[in-house]
Amino acid sequence: GIVRPNLRIMTPSTDLRSNNTTATVSLPSALVEPYDAKNYDLSVEWYNREGSAISVGLFKKTISNFFGNAIEICPQGDPLVVDILGSDITRTDTTDGGFTCTQNEPFLNDDGEFVTRDVVVNQRMNSPAEIELNGVELAIQQKLDFLPYPWNGFGGVFNYTYIDQDSDDDVNDDINRLYKVAPESFNLIGYYENDGFSLRVAYNWKDDSLLRATNTYLGLLPRTQKASGRLDAVASYKIDSNFKVFL
């Protein structure tokens, strides 16, 4: 399967945002390719009675060509950068292992002074890393309609999923991964339906999951969303074929 990039990020032209000290250049990203996944699934299912089933499934997914941003780039001599800035840029490595990227031509600021501006270059790209997901799924759905009245209205559903996520990029393992995917999660539902009356109670739980960094206020590194559960309940009574009351 494939997933295409969001059309809003596939900009066909170069964009410049600047002030007196910094120029931010966003290079075109129209050539970003879809990311693709190879999926392998194996399951065993047993339908023990009408409306009931028990199944166990194994799956493996290999995902590649993830969308990302090129990091730490300062493309000297790039004609698109030169065209939009009006001059070339220079990369200078620093003693701490980083670098500075500056505009060659001095910039006339609002105070009428010529200054050397820092340049930040952004570019959307396909990540070379691959992500592999291995997991197991267990599902049980059981109606208890074989019990005598009124217990024959009871039933339940249980789903459990375990996912192991691994990236071939150990350096950027927290970047090249699927976000909001918990290693473990389960849903437990119990219900009763008889004589027009219906009651359903559901509990959903998911383990810790990683959230993508979105802005400097929340931090530039991924964050962990703690494990959480949610309990929901709904009840209804069918008065006749035209009216039903919910609670």
Short mmCIF file of C-alpha atoms in Angstrom, two decimals:
data_model
loop_
_atom_site.label_atom_id
_atom_site.label_comp_id
_atom_site.label_asym_id
_atom_site.label_seq_id
_atom_site.Cartn_x
_atom_site.Cartn_y
_atom_site.Cartn_z
CA GLY A 1 0.00 0.00 0.00
CA ILE A 2 1.03 3.64 -0.47
CA VAL A 3 0.22 6.94 1.24
CA ARG A 4 0.63 10.15 -0.72
CA PRO A 5 1.96 13.37 0.83
CA ASN A 6 -0.50 16.04 1.91
CA LEU A 7 -1.03 18.36 -1.06
CA ARG A 8 -0.49 21.39 1.18
CA ILE A 9 3.15 20.44 1.79
CA MET A 10 3.93 19.67 -1.86
CA THR A 11 4.90 23.25 -2.68
CA PRO A 12 6.14 23.67 -6.27
CA SER A 13 8.12 26.86 -5.63
CA THR A 14 10.75 28.31 -3.30
CA ASP A 15 9.52 30.34 -0.33
CA LEU A 16 11.38 33.03 1.64
CA ARG A 17 10.59 34.38 5.09
CA SER A 18 13.07 36.85 6.47
CA ASN A 19 13.80 39.58 8.98
CA ASN A 20 16.83 41.73 9.86
CA THR A 21 18.83 38.81 11.27
CA THR A 22 17.60 35.58 9.68
CA ALA A 23 16.41 34.38 6.28
CA THR A 24 14.44 31.12 6.14
CA VAL A 25 14.33 29.46 2.73
CA SER A 26 11.92 26.59 2.03
CA LEU A 27 12.88 24.66 -1.09
CA PRO A 28 10.27 23.05 -3.39
CA SER A 29 8.89 19.69 -2.27
CA ALA A 30 6.78 18.73 -5.27
CA LEU A 31 8.97 15.66 -5.93
CA VAL A 32 8.33 14.01 -2.56
CA GLU A 33 7.19 10.46 -3.26
CA PRO A 34 4.45 8.48 -1.44
CA TYR A 35 5.58 6.25 1.39
CA ASP A 36 4.82 2.59 0.93
CA ALA A 37 4.25 -0.45 3.11
CA LYS A 38 4.64 -4.17 2.59
CA ASN A 39 2.09 -6.04 4.69
CA TYR A 40 2.08 -9.67 5.79
CA ASP A 41 -0.83 -11.08 7.80
CA LEU A 42 -1.63 -14.53 9.15
CA SER A 43 -4.74 -15.29 11.20
CA VAL A 44 -6.71 -18.20 12.60
CA GLU A 45 -10.45 -17.71 13.19
CA TRP A 46 -13.06 -19.89 14.84
CA TYR A 47 -16.78 -19.10 14.49
CA ASN A 48 -18.15 -21.14 17.35
CA ARG A 49 -21.76 -20.00 16.91
CA GLU A 50 -23.79 -17.38 15.02
CA GLY A 51 -22.64 -13.88 15.98
CA SER A 52 -19.59 -15.18 17.88
CA ALA A 53 -15.95 -15.65 16.92
CA ILE A 54 -12.46 -16.11 18.33
CA SER A 55 -9.42 -15.09 16.27
CA VAL A 56 -5.65 -14.76 16.65
CA GLY A 57 -3.59 -12.88 14.10
CA LEU A 58 0.09 -12.16 13.45
CA PHE A 59 1.22 -9.29 11.28
CA LYS A 60 4.40 -7.73 9.93
CA LYS A 61 4.61 -4.37 8.16
CA THR A 62 7.70 -2.81 6.58
CA ILE A 63 7.23 0.90 5.91
CA SER A 64 9.67 3.03 3.90
CA ASN A 65 9.92 6.45 2.22
CA PHE A 66 8.57 8.31 5.24
CA PHE A 67 8.04 12.05 4.86
CA GLY A 68 10.54 14.19 6.72
CA ASN A 69 12.56 17.37 6.72
CA ALA A 70 16.16 17.52 5.62
CA ILE A 71 18.20 18.54 8.67
CA GLU A 72 21.43 20.51 8.93
CA ILE A 73 21.63 21.54 5.30
CA CYS A 74 23.32 24.59 3.81
CA PRO A 75 23.38 23.96 0.04
CA GLN A 76 26.10 26.28 -1.22
CA GLY A 77 25.70 27.16 -4.90
CA ASP A 78 22.08 26.02 -5.07
CA PRO A 79 20.53 28.13 -7.87
CA LEU A 80 17.13 28.26 -6.12
CA VAL A 81 18.68 29.66 -2.94
CA VAL A 82 20.83 32.13 -4.87
CA ASP A 83 17.85 33.29 -6.92
CA ILE A 84 15.54 34.00 -3.99
CA LEU A 85 18.22 35.55 -1.71
CA GLY A 86 20.09 37.41 -4.42
CA SER A 87 23.39 35.87 -3.33
CA ASP A 88 25.00 32.59 -2.41
CA ILE A 89 25.38 31.18 1.11
CA THR A 90 28.37 29.81 3.01
CA ARG A 91 28.56 26.96 5.50
CA THR A 92 31.13 27.24 8.28
CA ASP A 93 31.73 24.29 10.61
CA THR A 94 32.05 25.08 14.31
CA THR A 95 34.21 23.46 16.99
CA ASP A 96 31.20 21.93 18.75
CA GLY A 97 30.34 19.80 15.73
CA GLY A 98 27.67 22.12 14.38
CA PHE A 99 27.79 24.74 11.65
CA THR A 100 26.64 28.20 10.71
CA CYS A 101 24.97 29.09 7.44
CA THR A 102 25.23 32.74 6.40
CA GLN A 103 24.34 34.89 3.43
CA ASN A 104 27.36 36.06 1.46
CA GLU A 105 26.01 39.49 0.51
CA PRO A 106 25.46 41.93 3.42
CA PHE A 107 21.81 42.75 4.11
CA LEU A 108 20.57 46.31 4.63
CA ASN A 109 18.42 46.21 7.79
CA ASP A 110 15.71 48.60 8.95
CA ASP A 111 18.27 50.79 10.73
CA GLY A 112 20.17 51.36 7.50
CA GLU A 113 23.06 49.12 8.55
CA PHE A 114 24.61 46.31 6.54
CA VAL A 115 24.57 43.03 8.49
CA THR A 116 25.39 39.38 7.81
CA ARG A 117 22.22 37.32 8.07
CA ASP A 118 21.98 33.71 9.21
CA VAL A 119 20.21 31.44 6.72
CA VAL A 120 18.00 28.46 7.56
CA VAL A 121 17.20 26.12 4.68
CA ASN A 122 14.25 23.70 4.90
CA GLN A 123 13.38 20.96 2.46
CA ARG A 124 10.81 18.17 2.55
CA MET A 125 12.24 14.78 1.64
CA ASN A 126 11.71 11.03 1.84
CA SER A 127 13.56 9.50 4.76
CA PRO A 128 15.92 6.64 3.81
CA ALA A 129 15.02 4.78 7.01
CA GLU A 130 12.64 1.83 7.20
CA ILE A 131 10.28 1.01 10.05
CA GLU A 132 9.27 -2.55 10.82
CA LEU A 133 6.17 -3.38 12.83
CA ASN A 134 5.63 -6.87 14.25
CA GLY A 135 2.57 -7.64 16.26
CA VAL A 136 -0.18 -9.93 17.41
CA GLU A 137 -3.95 -9.41 17.66
CA LEU A 138 -6.45 -11.33 19.73
CA ALA A 139 -10.20 -10.86 19.28
CA ILE A 140 -13.07 -12.56 21.10
CA GLN A 141 -16.74 -11.85 20.42
CA GLN A 142 -19.23 -13.98 22.27
CA LYS A 143 -23.02 -13.94 22.48
CA LEU A 144 -24.52 -15.76 25.45
CA ASP A 145 -27.86 -16.41 23.78
CA PHE A 146 -27.60 -20.10 24.71
CA LEU A 147 -28.39 -19.17 28.33
CA PRO A 148 -32.01 -19.22 29.58
CA TYR A 149 -34.09 -16.03 29.63
CA PRO A 150 -33.32 -13.32 30.75
CA TRP A 151 -29.57 -14.10 30.79
CA ASN A 152 -29.57 -14.81 27.05
CA GLY A 153 -29.25 -11.08 26.32
CA PHE A 154 -25.70 -10.85 27.65
CA GLY A 155 -22.61 -10.77 25.46
CA GLY A 156 -19.12 -9.35 25.26
CA VAL A 157 -16.25 -8.32 23.01
CA PHE A 158 -12.52 -8.29 23.81
CA ASN A 159 -9.69 -7.06 21.56
CA TYR A 160 -5.98 -6.99 22.40
CA THR A 161 -3.10 -5.74 20.24
CA TYR A 162 0.65 -5.88 20.81
CA ILE A 163 3.02 -4.00 18.48
CA ASP A 164 6.82 -4.04 18.42
CA GLN A 165 8.22 -1.11 16.44
CA ASP A 166 11.81 -1.06 15.14
CA SER A 167 13.73 1.34 12.90
CA ASP A 168 16.93 0.65 10.97
CA ASP A 169 18.12 4.16 11.87
CA ASP A 170 19.43 3.84 15.44
CA VAL A 171 20.67 7.44 15.53
CA ASN A 172 17.26 8.97 14.76
CA ASP A 173 15.11 6.20 16.23
CA ASP A 174 12.81 8.71 17.97
CA ILE A 175 12.27 10.54 14.65
CA ASN A 176 11.86 7.64 12.21
CA ARG A 177 8.91 5.93 13.84
CA LEU A 178 5.12 5.89 13.82
CA TYR A 179 3.74 8.32 16.37
CA LYS A 180 0.67 7.77 18.57
CA VAL A 181 1.14 3.99 18.21
CA ALA A 182 1.08 2.29 21.62
CA PRO A 183 2.94 -1.02 22.17
CA GLU A 184 -0.14 -2.49 23.85
CA SER A 185 -3.84 -1.67 23.78
CA PHE A 186 -7.11 -3.43 24.49
CA ASN A 187 -10.87 -2.88 24.35
CA LEU A 188 -13.34 -4.64 26.62
CA ILE A 189 -17.09 -4.37 25.92
CA GLY A 190 -19.98 -5.90 27.80
CA TYR A 191 -23.58 -5.59 26.66
CA TYR A 192 -27.13 -6.68 27.39
CA GLU A 193 -29.96 -6.61 24.82
CA ASN A 194 -33.44 -7.97 25.52
CA ASP A 195 -37.10 -6.92 25.31
CA GLY A 196 -36.21 -3.57 23.71
CA PHE A 197 -33.74 -2.70 26.44
CA SER A 198 -30.05 -2.23 25.57
CA LEU A 199 -27.05 -1.50 27.78
CA ARG A 200 -23.45 -1.32 26.57
CA VAL A 201 -20.35 -0.61 28.70
CA ALA A 202 -16.93 -0.23 27.06
CA TYR A 203 -13.44 0.25 28.50
CA ASN A 204 -10.58 1.26 26.19
CA TRP A 205 -6.93 1.30 27.29
CA LYS A 206 -3.67 2.14 25.54
CA ASP A 207 -0.06 2.04 26.71
CA ASP A 208 2.47 4.90 26.61
CA SER A 209 2.89 6.34 23.11
CA LEU A 210 5.21 8.86 21.50
CA LEU A 211 3.93 12.22 20.23
CA ARG A 212 5.64 14.23 17.52
CA ALA A 213 7.20 17.56 18.50
CA THR A 214 5.08 20.36 17.02
CA ASN A 215 6.58 23.66 18.20
CA THR A 216 9.19 25.24 20.45
CA TYR A 217 6.64 25.86 23.23
CA LEU A 218 6.12 22.13 23.71
CA GLY A 219 9.75 21.27 22.99
CA LEU A 220 11.69 20.23 19.91
CA LEU A 221 11.94 16.56 20.90
CA PRO A 222 9.16 13.92 20.80
CA ARG A 223 7.08 13.62 23.97
CA THR A 224 5.58 10.60 25.71
CA GLN A 225 1.84 10.38 26.22
CA LYS A 226 1.21 8.35 29.36
CA ALA A 227 -0.92 5.23 29.35
CA SER A 228 -4.61 5.95 29.83
CA GLY A 229 -8.00 4.29 29.88
CA ARG A 230 -11.53 5.44 29.09
CA LEU A 231 -14.85 4.09 30.30
CA ASP A 232 -18.04 4.70 28.28
CA ALA A 233 -21.60 3.53 28.79
CA VAL A 234 -24.83 3.93 26.83
CA ALA A 235 -28.33 2.64 27.51
CA SER A 236 -31.50 2.74 25.43
CA TYR A 237 -35.07 1.49 25.44
CA LYS A 238 -37.13 0.90 22.29
CA ILE A 239 -40.68 2.06 22.96
CA ASP A 240 -41.97 1.03 19.53
CA SER A 241 -40.79 0.90 15.91
CA ASN A 242 -40.70 4.71 15.76
CA PHE A 243 -39.36 5.77 19.15
CA LYS A 244 -36.26 4.89 21.14
CA VAL A 245 -35.02 6.59 24.33
CA PHE A 246 -31.27 6.91 25.00
CA LEU A 247 -29.42 7.57 28.23
#
